[in-house]
Amino acid sequence: MNILLDTMGGDNAPGAMVYGALDAIKEQGDFEITLLGDRRSIEDILINEEYDKSRLHIRHTTQEITNNDKPTRAIKTKQDSSMVVGFNMLNNKEGDVFISTGSSGALLIGAITILKRIPGIDRPALGSVIPSKKGRVLLVDSGLNMTCRPDHYEQFAYMGSAYMKAVFGIESPRIGLVNVGTEEEKGTTVIKEANKLLRGSHLNYVGYIEGKDLFTGVADVIVTDGFTGNVILKLIEGASKFIFSGLKNVLYESWRSKISALLLKKGLTSFKKSLDPDVNGGAPILGVNGLVIKSHGNSTAKTIKHVILKADALARSTYMDDIKNELEHLHNDKTEVLVVKE
């Protein structure tokens, strides 16, 4: 198992990526990691570190794609950038999964132009795992597609269903569609059309999901556009920081509350971990011919370690086979609709 890691993207590059990789190979597994980026910068970090050199490799690149670059032009012209080299290595089977904290736009363009879309998918999407009362929920799309057609939501649902089957072993994932209410007549025209498509699909569709129901566990996959999905993710991150900061102030304001904090420490630590963006970071780009994981731009070494471990698990899963099987159902749904119309 070879994990390809772009060390040149993000706010904390390359340090966070290299230290995260070191922490990951010390943690567990038998995977190897190829660090993509400037060799001198990477070696300067590694020089005083002790690690299994048979599990960590460097692929030198001379260019970098930044957030200021225009995505399409950057992918075309910066052929020796860590991102383009990573995509090409993945496409040539020189790696099993590719991780980057770089520009979302460039990652999407690179995935589409180099890896290509899986047949039946028009819009690849980010899938982010968020906690719920009953375990985990996959949010699709969480940042790539700002506006969507009705059929894009349906494709997101099929991709999310396949992911939850392969990675978490959920046999028939429940699908919910984000809306401003649960009544059939509510929502935009696009959302209402998407609702009709999902009701006519082979998926285990449970209907509309309101914002207040995201964490209740009523669905295993929550479908929305990338604009709304990204707002949801950032809201969760901000709200969790606010809540735990306020809770810390309350629990440490007196000696009595400090005793209570000590008694509650184990439970609070576990709950905080379930909301920690560093532990839960990393969103796969679903719908392309290859495993690509996007981590947020301000990822720390802790984030990267957990994303690498998640990437290893994803690469060992049956996701790619499952998504293609799911898309056969999508094709059959469309065929049935055409037959009925004729």
mmCIF file of C-alpha atoms in Angstrom:
data_model
loop_
_atom_site.group_PDB
_atom_site.id
_atom_site.type_symbol
_atom_site.label_atom_id
_atom_site.label_comp_id
_atom_site.label_asym_id
_atom_site.label_seq_id
_atom_site.Cartn_x
_atom_site.Cartn_y
_atom_site.Cartn_z
ATOM 1 C CA MET A 1 0.000 0.000 0.000
ATOM 2 C CA ASN A 2 1.552 3.302 -1.130
ATOM 3 C CA ILE A 3 -0.036 6.561 0.014
ATOM 4 C CA LEU A 4 0.855 9.653 -2.025
ATOM 5 C CA LEU A 5 1.042 12.840 0.063
ATOM 6 C CA ASP A 6 1.244 16.336 -1.436
ATOM 7 C CA THR A 7 3.525 18.284 0.935
ATOM 8 C CA MET A 8 3.343 21.632 -0.899
ATOM 9 C CA GLY A 9 -0.315 22.630 -0.410
ATOM 10 C CA GLY A 10 -1.938 24.248 2.612
ATOM 11 C CA ASP A 11 -1.023 26.891 5.177
ATOM 12 C CA ASN A 12 1.387 24.703 7.162
ATOM 13 C CA ALA A 13 3.296 23.064 4.320
ATOM 14 C CA PRO A 14 5.553 21.209 4.224
ATOM 15 C CA GLY A 15 6.094 20.770 7.985
ATOM 16 C CA ALA A 16 2.592 19.599 8.927
ATOM 17 C CA MET A 17 2.570 17.035 6.117
ATOM 18 C CA VAL A 18 6.006 15.587 6.885
ATOM 19 C CA TYR A 19 5.474 15.408 10.650
ATOM 20 C CA GLY A 20 1.997 13.987 10.090
ATOM 21 C CA ALA A 21 3.469 11.284 7.872
ATOM 22 C CA LEU A 22 6.082 10.454 10.512
ATOM 23 C CA ASP A 23 3.388 10.170 13.187
ATOM 24 C CA ALA A 24 1.248 7.977 10.930
ATOM 25 C CA ILE A 25 3.934 5.371 10.190
ATOM 26 C CA LYS A 26 4.768 5.199 13.910
ATOM 27 C CA GLU A 27 1.085 4.709 14.737
ATOM 28 C CA GLN A 28 0.164 1.541 12.881
ATOM 29 C CA GLY A 29 -0.137 -0.262 9.576
ATOM 30 C CA ASP A 30 2.195 -1.620 6.954
ATOM 31 C CA PHE A 31 1.616 1.096 4.357
ATOM 32 C CA GLU A 32 4.316 3.232 2.749
ATOM 33 C CA ILE A 33 4.125 6.968 2.107
ATOM 34 C CA THR A 34 5.599 8.902 -0.813
ATOM 35 C CA LEU A 35 6.103 12.579 0.025
ATOM 36 C CA LEU A 36 5.642 14.769 -3.060
ATOM 37 C CA GLY A 37 7.409 18.130 -3.051
ATOM 38 C CA ASP A 38 10.720 19.924 -2.799
ATOM 39 C CA ARG A 39 13.311 17.358 -1.719
ATOM 40 C CA ARG A 40 15.543 19.842 0.125
ATOM 41 C CA SER A 41 12.659 21.196 2.220
ATOM 42 C CA ILE A 42 11.467 17.703 3.101
ATOM 43 C CA GLU A 43 14.949 16.401 3.947
ATOM 44 C CA ASP A 44 15.646 19.421 6.167
ATOM 45 C CA ILE A 45 12.713 18.316 8.328
ATOM 46 C CA LEU A 46 13.610 14.626 8.293
ATOM 47 C CA ILE A 47 17.324 14.998 8.986
ATOM 48 C CA ASN A 48 17.063 14.785 12.774
ATOM 49 C CA GLU A 49 14.118 12.367 12.894
ATOM 50 C CA GLU A 50 14.248 8.643 13.590
ATOM 51 C CA TYR A 51 11.861 6.619 11.433
ATOM 52 C CA ASP A 52 11.562 3.502 9.286
ATOM 53 C CA LYS A 53 13.199 4.685 6.073
ATOM 54 C CA SER A 54 11.757 1.741 4.150
ATOM 55 C CA ARG A 55 8.255 3.199 4.646
ATOM 56 C CA LEU A 56 8.869 6.850 3.761
ATOM 57 C CA HIS A 57 9.979 7.989 0.293
ATOM 58 C CA ILE A 58 10.431 11.336 -1.467
ATOM 59 C CA ARG A 59 9.387 12.224 -5.016
ATOM 60 C CA HIS A 60 11.031 15.555 -5.862
ATOM 61 C CA THR A 61 8.891 18.144 -7.653
ATOM 62 C CA THR A 62 9.871 21.632 -8.754
ATOM 63 C CA GLN A 63 6.528 23.465 -8.934
ATOM 64 C CA GLU A 64 3.660 24.344 -6.610
ATOM 65 C CA ILE A 65 -0.006 25.126 -7.268
ATOM 66 C CA THR A 66 -1.280 27.878 -4.973
ATOM 67 C CA ASN A 67 -4.752 29.173 -4.158
ATOM 68 C CA ASN A 68 -3.962 32.221 -6.301
ATOM 69 C CA ASP A 69 -3.504 30.108 -9.438
ATOM 70 C CA LYS A 70 -6.361 29.625 -11.856
ATOM 71 C CA PRO A 71 -7.154 25.908 -11.462
ATOM 72 C CA THR A 72 -7.481 24.869 -15.112
ATOM 73 C CA ARG A 73 -4.385 26.769 -16.222
ATOM 74 C CA ALA A 74 -2.352 25.532 -13.248
ATOM 75 C CA ILE A 75 -3.144 21.865 -13.935
ATOM 76 C CA LYS A 76 -2.193 22.323 -17.596
ATOM 77 C CA THR A 77 0.998 24.349 -17.150
ATOM 78 C CA LYS A 78 2.471 23.157 -13.847
ATOM 79 C CA GLN A 79 3.148 19.595 -14.875
ATOM 80 C CA ASP A 80 5.909 19.147 -12.292
ATOM 81 C CA SER A 81 3.834 20.417 -9.387
ATOM 82 C CA SER A 82 3.303 18.090 -6.440
ATOM 83 C CA MET A 83 -0.421 17.970 -7.204
ATOM 84 C CA VAL A 84 -0.169 17.052 -10.899
ATOM 85 C CA VAL A 85 2.618 14.546 -10.224
ATOM 86 C CA GLY A 86 0.441 12.976 -7.522
ATOM 87 C CA PHE A 87 -2.508 12.621 -9.874
ATOM 88 C CA ASN A 88 -0.317 11.119 -12.602
ATOM 89 C CA MET A 89 1.283 8.642 -10.186
ATOM 90 C CA LEU A 90 -2.165 7.585 -8.990
ATOM 91 C CA ASN A 91 -3.394 7.269 -12.572
ATOM 92 C CA ASN A 92 -0.340 5.145 -13.466
ATOM 93 C CA LYS A 93 -0.937 2.830 -10.456
ATOM 94 C CA GLU A 94 2.240 4.040 -8.718
ATOM 95 C CA GLY A 95 0.159 4.782 -5.630
ATOM 96 C CA ASP A 96 -3.126 3.644 -4.109
ATOM 97 C CA VAL A 97 -4.524 6.920 -2.766
ATOM 98 C CA PHE A 98 -3.574 10.603 -3.067
ATOM 99 C CA ILE A 99 -3.890 13.188 -0.259
ATOM 100 C CA SER A 100 -3.645 16.963 -0.684
ATOM 101 C CA THR A 101 -4.429 20.107 1.296
ATOM 102 C CA GLY A 102 -4.114 22.225 -1.830
ATOM 103 C CA SER A 103 -6.598 24.313 -3.803
ATOM 104 C CA SER A 104 -10.040 22.653 -3.970
ATOM 105 C CA GLY A 105 -10.584 24.011 -7.478
ATOM 106 C CA ALA A 106 -7.287 22.637 -8.756
ATOM 107 C CA LEU A 107 -7.926 19.281 -7.082
ATOM 108 C CA LEU A 108 -11.311 19.015 -8.773
ATOM 109 C CA ILE A 109 -9.927 19.970 -12.200
ATOM 110 C CA GLY A 110 -6.985 17.605 -11.782
ATOM 111 C CA ALA A 111 -9.197 14.732 -10.708
ATOM 112 C CA ILE A 112 -11.556 15.252 -13.646
ATOM 113 C CA THR A 113 -8.923 15.819 -16.355
ATOM 114 C CA ILE A 114 -6.285 13.297 -15.261
ATOM 115 C CA LEU A 115 -8.199 10.554 -13.450
ATOM 116 C CA LYS A 116 -11.496 11.136 -15.335
ATOM 117 C CA ARG A 117 -14.994 10.749 -13.962
ATOM 118 C CA ILE A 118 -16.555 7.373 -13.326
ATOM 119 C CA PRO A 119 -19.115 6.791 -16.143
ATOM 120 C CA GLY A 120 -22.501 8.048 -15.014
ATOM 121 C CA ILE A 121 -21.096 10.843 -12.816
ATOM 122 C CA ASP A 122 -21.307 14.448 -14.032
ATOM 123 C CA ARG A 123 -20.100 16.177 -10.866
ATOM 124 C CA PRO A 124 -17.599 14.615 -8.452
ATOM 125 C CA ALA A 125 -18.253 15.685 -4.857
ATOM 126 C CA LEU A 126 -16.574 15.885 -1.459
ATOM 127 C CA GLY A 127 -17.851 13.502 1.199
ATOM 128 C CA SER A 128 -17.213 14.565 4.805
ATOM 129 C CA VAL A 129 -17.976 12.401 7.829
ATOM 130 C CA ILE A 130 -19.730 14.166 10.720
ATOM 131 C CA PRO A 131 -20.870 12.690 14.057
ATOM 132 C CA SER A 132 -24.440 11.812 14.982
ATOM 133 C CA LYS A 133 -26.295 10.253 17.904
ATOM 134 C CA LYS A 134 -26.143 6.890 16.136
ATOM 135 C CA GLY A 135 -22.549 7.035 14.904
ATOM 136 C CA ARG A 136 -21.459 8.673 11.658
ATOM 137 C CA VAL A 137 -23.108 10.547 8.802
ATOM 138 C CA LEU A 138 -21.615 11.313 5.387
ATOM 139 C CA LEU A 139 -22.245 14.844 4.098
ATOM 140 C CA VAL A 140 -22.180 15.081 0.269
ATOM 141 C CA ASP A 141 -21.301 17.571 -1.249
ATOM 142 C CA SER A 142 -19.221 19.397 1.335
ATOM 143 C CA GLY A 143 -17.455 21.946 -0.815
ATOM 144 C CA LEU A 144 -16.898 21.320 -4.530
ATOM 145 C CA ASN A 145 -20.151 22.206 -6.330
ATOM 146 C CA MET A 146 -21.669 25.566 -5.438
ATOM 147 C CA THR A 147 -24.764 25.068 -7.600
ATOM 148 C CA CYS A 148 -26.343 21.797 -8.702
ATOM 149 C CA ARG A 149 -28.967 20.367 -11.024
ATOM 150 C CA PRO A 150 -31.551 17.911 -9.609
ATOM 151 C CA ASP A 151 -29.732 14.893 -11.063
ATOM 152 C CA HIS A 152 -26.485 15.952 -9.391
ATOM 153 C CA TYR A 153 -28.112 15.449 -5.989
ATOM 154 C CA GLU A 154 -29.156 11.973 -7.106
ATOM 155 C CA GLN A 155 -25.591 11.162 -8.162
ATOM 156 C CA PHE A 156 -24.279 12.420 -4.804
ATOM 157 C CA ALA A 157 -26.714 10.066 -3.077
ATOM 158 C CA TYR A 158 -25.521 7.034 -5.035
ATOM 159 C CA MET A 159 -21.868 7.893 -4.371
ATOM 160 C CA GLY A 160 -22.544 8.437 -0.668
ATOM 161 C CA SER A 161 -24.463 5.183 -0.397
ATOM 162 C CA ALA A 162 -21.569 3.244 -1.915
ATOM 163 C CA TYR A 163 -19.071 4.917 0.418
ATOM 164 C CA MET A 164 -21.028 4.094 3.577
ATOM 165 C CA LYS A 165 -21.467 0.497 2.432
ATOM 166 C CA ALA A 166 -17.780 -0.017 1.682
ATOM 167 C CA VAL A 167 -16.171 1.907 4.531
ATOM 168 C CA PHE A 168 -18.641 1.462 7.403
ATOM 169 C CA GLY A 169 -20.438 -1.724 6.382
ATOM 170 C CA ILE A 170 -23.946 -0.226 6.325
ATOM 171 C CA GLU A 171 -25.961 -2.553 4.106
ATOM 172 C CA SER A 172 -28.708 -0.119 3.062
ATOM 173 C CA PRO A 173 -27.636 3.450 3.920
ATOM 174 C CA ARG A 174 -30.505 5.861 4.580
ATOM 175 C CA ILE A 175 -30.376 8.948 2.358
ATOM 176 C CA GLY A 176 -31.678 12.377 3.398
ATOM 177 C CA LEU A 177 -31.889 15.586 1.346
ATOM 178 C CA VAL A 178 -31.208 18.916 3.104
ATOM 179 C CA ASN A 179 -34.158 21.313 2.886
ATOM 180 C CA VAL A 180 -35.813 24.158 4.810
ATOM 181 C CA GLY A 181 -38.644 21.862 5.908
ATOM 182 C CA THR A 182 -39.900 18.298 5.654
ATOM 183 C CA GLU A 183 -43.120 19.087 3.812
ATOM 184 C CA GLU A 184 -43.149 18.019 0.155
ATOM 185 C CA GLU A 185 -44.161 21.477 -1.092
ATOM 186 C CA LYS A 186 -41.230 23.263 0.586
ATOM 187 C CA GLY A 187 -37.910 24.113 -1.015
ATOM 188 C CA THR A 188 -36.612 25.472 -4.298
ATOM 189 C CA THR A 189 -37.648 24.068 -7.645
ATOM 190 C CA VAL A 190 -34.304 22.273 -7.945
ATOM 191 C CA ILE A 191 -34.645 20.651 -4.507
ATOM 192 C CA LYS A 192 -38.197 19.519 -5.217
ATOM 193 C CA GLU A 193 -37.113 17.953 -8.515
ATOM 194 C CA ALA A 194 -34.191 16.238 -6.763
ATOM 195 C CA ASN A 195 -36.645 14.897 -4.186
ATOM 196 C CA LYS A 196 -38.741 13.333 -6.966
ATOM 197 C CA LEU A 197 -35.676 11.689 -8.516
ATOM 198 C CA LEU A 198 -34.574 10.246 -5.180
ATOM 199 C CA ARG A 199 -38.066 8.929 -4.406
ATOM 200 C CA GLY A 200 -38.016 7.073 -7.729
ATOM 201 C CA SER A 201 -34.540 5.598 -7.190
ATOM 202 C CA HIS A 202 -33.433 2.229 -5.775
ATOM 203 C CA LEU A 203 -31.862 4.021 -2.805
ATOM 204 C CA ASN A 204 -33.115 3.870 0.780
ATOM 205 C CA TYR A 205 -34.360 7.465 0.635
ATOM 206 C CA VAL A 206 -35.980 8.814 3.831
ATOM 207 C CA GLY A 207 -36.920 12.274 2.518
ATOM 208 C CA TYR A 208 -36.073 15.832 3.500
ATOM 209 C CA ILE A 209 -33.702 16.589 6.399
ATOM 210 C CA GLU A 210 -33.756 19.915 8.243
ATOM 211 C CA GLY A 211 -30.682 21.465 9.819
ATOM 212 C CA LYS A 212 -31.841 20.504 13.317
ATOM 213 C CA ASP A 213 -31.941 16.831 12.307
ATOM 214 C CA LEU A 214 -28.367 16.538 11.021
ATOM 215 C CA PHE A 215 -27.077 14.921 14.210
ATOM 216 C CA THR A 216 -30.096 12.818 15.176
ATOM 217 C CA GLY A 217 -29.077 9.785 13.126
ATOM 218 C CA VAL A 218 -32.186 9.723 10.933
ATOM 219 C CA ALA A 219 -29.959 9.347 7.861
ATOM 220 C CA ASP A 220 -26.563 7.812 7.043
ATOM 221 C CA VAL A 221 -25.948 10.042 4.012
ATOM 222 C CA ILE A 222 -26.996 13.681 3.869
ATOM 223 C CA VAL A 223 -27.145 15.173 0.374
ATOM 224 C CA THR A 224 -26.789 18.882 -0.373
ATOM 225 C CA ASP A 225 -24.944 21.316 -2.652
ATOM 226 C CA GLY A 226 -21.315 22.207 -1.946
ATOM 227 C CA PHE A 227 -22.129 25.729 -0.755
ATOM 228 C CA THR A 228 -24.557 24.554 1.923
ATOM 229 C CA GLY A 229 -22.385 21.563 2.832
ATOM 230 C CA ASN A 230 -19.309 23.708 3.402
ATOM 231 C CA VAL A 231 -21.304 26.142 5.563
ATOM 232 C CA ILE A 232 -22.542 23.166 7.628
ATOM 233 C CA LEU A 233 -18.974 21.897 8.156
ATOM 234 C CA LYS A 234 -17.629 25.306 9.197
ATOM 235 C CA LEU A 235 -20.637 25.835 11.477
ATOM 236 C CA ILE A 236 -19.974 22.508 13.222
ATOM 237 C CA GLU A 237 -16.307 23.414 13.682
ATOM 238 C CA GLY A 238 -17.062 26.895 15.019
ATOM 239 C CA ALA A 239 -19.922 25.774 17.256
ATOM 240 C CA SER A 240 -17.896 22.948 18.804
ATOM 241 C CA LYS A 241 -15.032 25.320 19.642
ATOM 242 C CA PHE A 242 -17.464 27.817 21.159
ATOM 243 C CA ILE A 243 -19.259 25.175 23.234
ATOM 244 C CA PHE A 244 -16.114 23.560 24.624
ATOM 245 C CA SER A 245 -14.510 26.920 25.345
ATOM 246 C CA GLY A 246 -17.587 28.003 27.317
ATOM 247 C CA LEU A 247 -17.807 24.638 29.054
ATOM 248 C CA LYS A 248 -14.160 24.855 30.090
ATOM 249 C CA ASN A 249 -14.759 28.257 31.673
ATOM 250 C CA VAL A 250 -17.747 26.925 33.619
ATOM 251 C CA LEU A 251 -15.963 23.773 34.816
ATOM 252 C CA TYR A 252 -12.871 25.621 36.037
ATOM 253 C CA GLU A 253 -14.458 28.623 37.742
ATOM 254 C CA SER A 254 -14.413 27.105 41.267
ATOM 255 C CA TRP A 255 -12.936 24.183 43.205
ATOM 256 C CA ARG A 256 -16.329 22.441 43.229
ATOM 257 C CA SER A 257 -16.672 22.689 39.442
ATOM 258 C CA LYS A 258 -13.083 21.466 39.045
ATOM 259 C CA ILE A 259 -13.989 18.302 40.946
ATOM 260 C CA SER A 260 -16.962 17.853 38.607
ATOM 261 C CA ALA A 261 -14.675 18.371 35.625
ATOM 262 C CA LEU A 262 -12.357 15.636 36.888
ATOM 263 C CA LEU A 263 -15.284 13.221 37.196
ATOM 264 C CA LEU A 264 -16.551 14.105 33.721
ATOM 265 C CA LYS A 265 -13.137 14.185 32.024
ATOM 266 C CA LYS A 266 -13.304 10.785 30.311
ATOM 267 C CA GLY A 267 -16.763 11.361 28.815
ATOM 268 C CA LEU A 268 -16.042 14.939 27.768
ATOM 269 C CA THR A 269 -12.761 13.915 26.130
ATOM 270 C CA SER A 270 -14.535 11.223 24.110
ATOM 271 C CA PHE A 271 -17.300 13.615 23.051
ATOM 272 C CA LYS A 272 -14.801 16.328 22.110
ATOM 273 C CA LYS A 273 -12.872 13.838 19.985
ATOM 274 C CA SER A 274 -16.036 13.034 18.004
ATOM 275 C CA LEU A 275 -16.272 16.726 17.026
ATOM 276 C CA ASP A 276 -12.534 17.342 16.532
ATOM 277 C CA PRO A 277 -11.888 18.495 12.917
ATOM 278 C CA ASP A 278 -8.299 17.273 13.225
ATOM 279 C CA VAL A 279 -9.429 13.727 14.044
ATOM 280 C CA ASN A 280 -12.314 13.732 11.555
ATOM 281 C CA GLY A 281 -10.574 15.708 8.801
ATOM 282 C CA GLY A 282 -10.148 14.594 5.223
ATOM 283 C CA ALA A 283 -12.911 14.283 2.650
ATOM 284 C CA PRO A 284 -12.692 11.895 -0.319
ATOM 285 C CA ILE A 285 -13.466 13.234 -3.786
ATOM 286 C CA LEU A 286 -16.214 10.826 -4.786
ATOM 287 C CA GLY A 287 -16.966 10.001 -8.411
ATOM 288 C CA VAL A 288 -13.532 9.878 -10.058
ATOM 289 C CA ASN A 289 -11.401 6.917 -11.185
ATOM 290 C CA GLY A 290 -9.058 6.950 -8.252
ATOM 291 C CA LEU A 291 -8.970 7.565 -4.506
ATOM 292 C CA VAL A 292 -8.308 11.224 -3.705
ATOM 293 C CA ILE A 293 -8.686 12.809 -0.254
ATOM 294 C CA LYS A 294 -8.871 16.559 0.309
ATOM 295 C CA SER A 295 -7.783 17.852 3.720
ATOM 296 C CA HIS A 296 -8.506 21.423 4.783
ATOM 297 C CA GLY A 297 -5.937 24.122 4.087
ATOM 298 C CA ASN A 298 -4.940 24.751 7.711
ATOM 299 C CA SER A 299 -4.357 21.067 8.474
ATOM 300 C CA THR A 300 -1.897 20.345 11.278
ATOM 301 C CA ALA A 301 0.390 17.332 11.686
ATOM 302 C CA LYS A 302 -2.345 15.779 13.847
ATOM 303 C CA THR A 303 -4.861 16.254 11.025
ATOM 304 C CA ILE A 304 -2.546 14.738 8.432
ATOM 305 C CA LYS A 305 -1.823 11.709 10.625
ATOM 306 C CA HIS A 306 -5.518 10.914 10.922
ATOM 307 C CA VAL A 307 -6.158 11.583 7.216
ATOM 308 C CA ILE A 308 -3.374 9.141 6.295
ATOM 309 C CA LEU A 309 -4.880 6.454 8.520
ATOM 310 C CA LYS A 310 -8.290 7.133 6.944
ATOM 311 C CA ALA A 311 -6.728 6.932 3.457
ATOM 312 C CA ASP A 312 -5.183 3.561 4.271
ATOM 313 C CA ALA A 313 -8.577 2.212 5.363
ATOM 314 C CA LEU A 314 -10.296 3.616 2.260
ATOM 315 C CA ALA A 315 -7.704 2.112 -0.089
ATOM 316 C CA ARG A 316 -8.269 -1.304 1.497
ATOM 317 C CA SER A 317 -12.063 -1.030 1.183
ATOM 318 C CA THR A 318 -14.315 -2.106 -1.697
ATOM 319 C CA TYR A 319 -15.435 1.462 -2.436
ATOM 320 C CA MET A 320 -14.393 1.630 -6.105
ATOM 321 C CA ASP A 321 -16.212 -1.625 -6.892
ATOM 322 C CA ASP A 322 -19.241 -0.605 -4.832
ATOM 323 C CA ILE A 323 -19.654 2.795 -6.500
ATOM 324 C CA LYS A 324 -19.628 1.193 -9.943
ATOM 325 C CA ASN A 325 -22.247 -1.319 -8.815
ATOM 326 C CA GLU A 326 -24.388 1.506 -7.416
ATOM 327 C CA LEU A 327 -24.145 3.414 -10.688
ATOM 328 C CA GLU A 328 -25.540 0.398 -12.516
ATOM 329 C CA HIS A 329 -28.695 0.929 -10.444
ATOM 330 C CA LEU A 330 -28.658 4.615 -11.396
ATOM 331 C CA HIS A 331 -28.434 3.669 -15.074
ATOM 332 C CA ASN A 332 -31.272 1.171 -14.637
ATOM 333 C CA ASP A 333 -33.405 3.831 -12.935
ATOM 334 C CA LYS A 334 -32.945 6.148 -15.925
ATOM 335 C CA THR A 335 -33.704 3.341 -18.367
ATOM 336 C CA GLU A 336 -36.922 2.478 -16.525
ATOM 337 C CA VAL A 337 -38.020 6.118 -16.603
ATOM 338 C CA LEU A 338 -37.390 6.328 -20.361
ATOM 339 C CA VAL A 339 -39.346 3.122 -20.976
ATOM 340 C CA VAL A 340 -42.296 4.425 -18.966
ATOM 341 C CA LYS A 341 -42.288 7.724 -20.864
ATOM 342 C CA GLU A 342 -42.216 5.958 -24.219
#
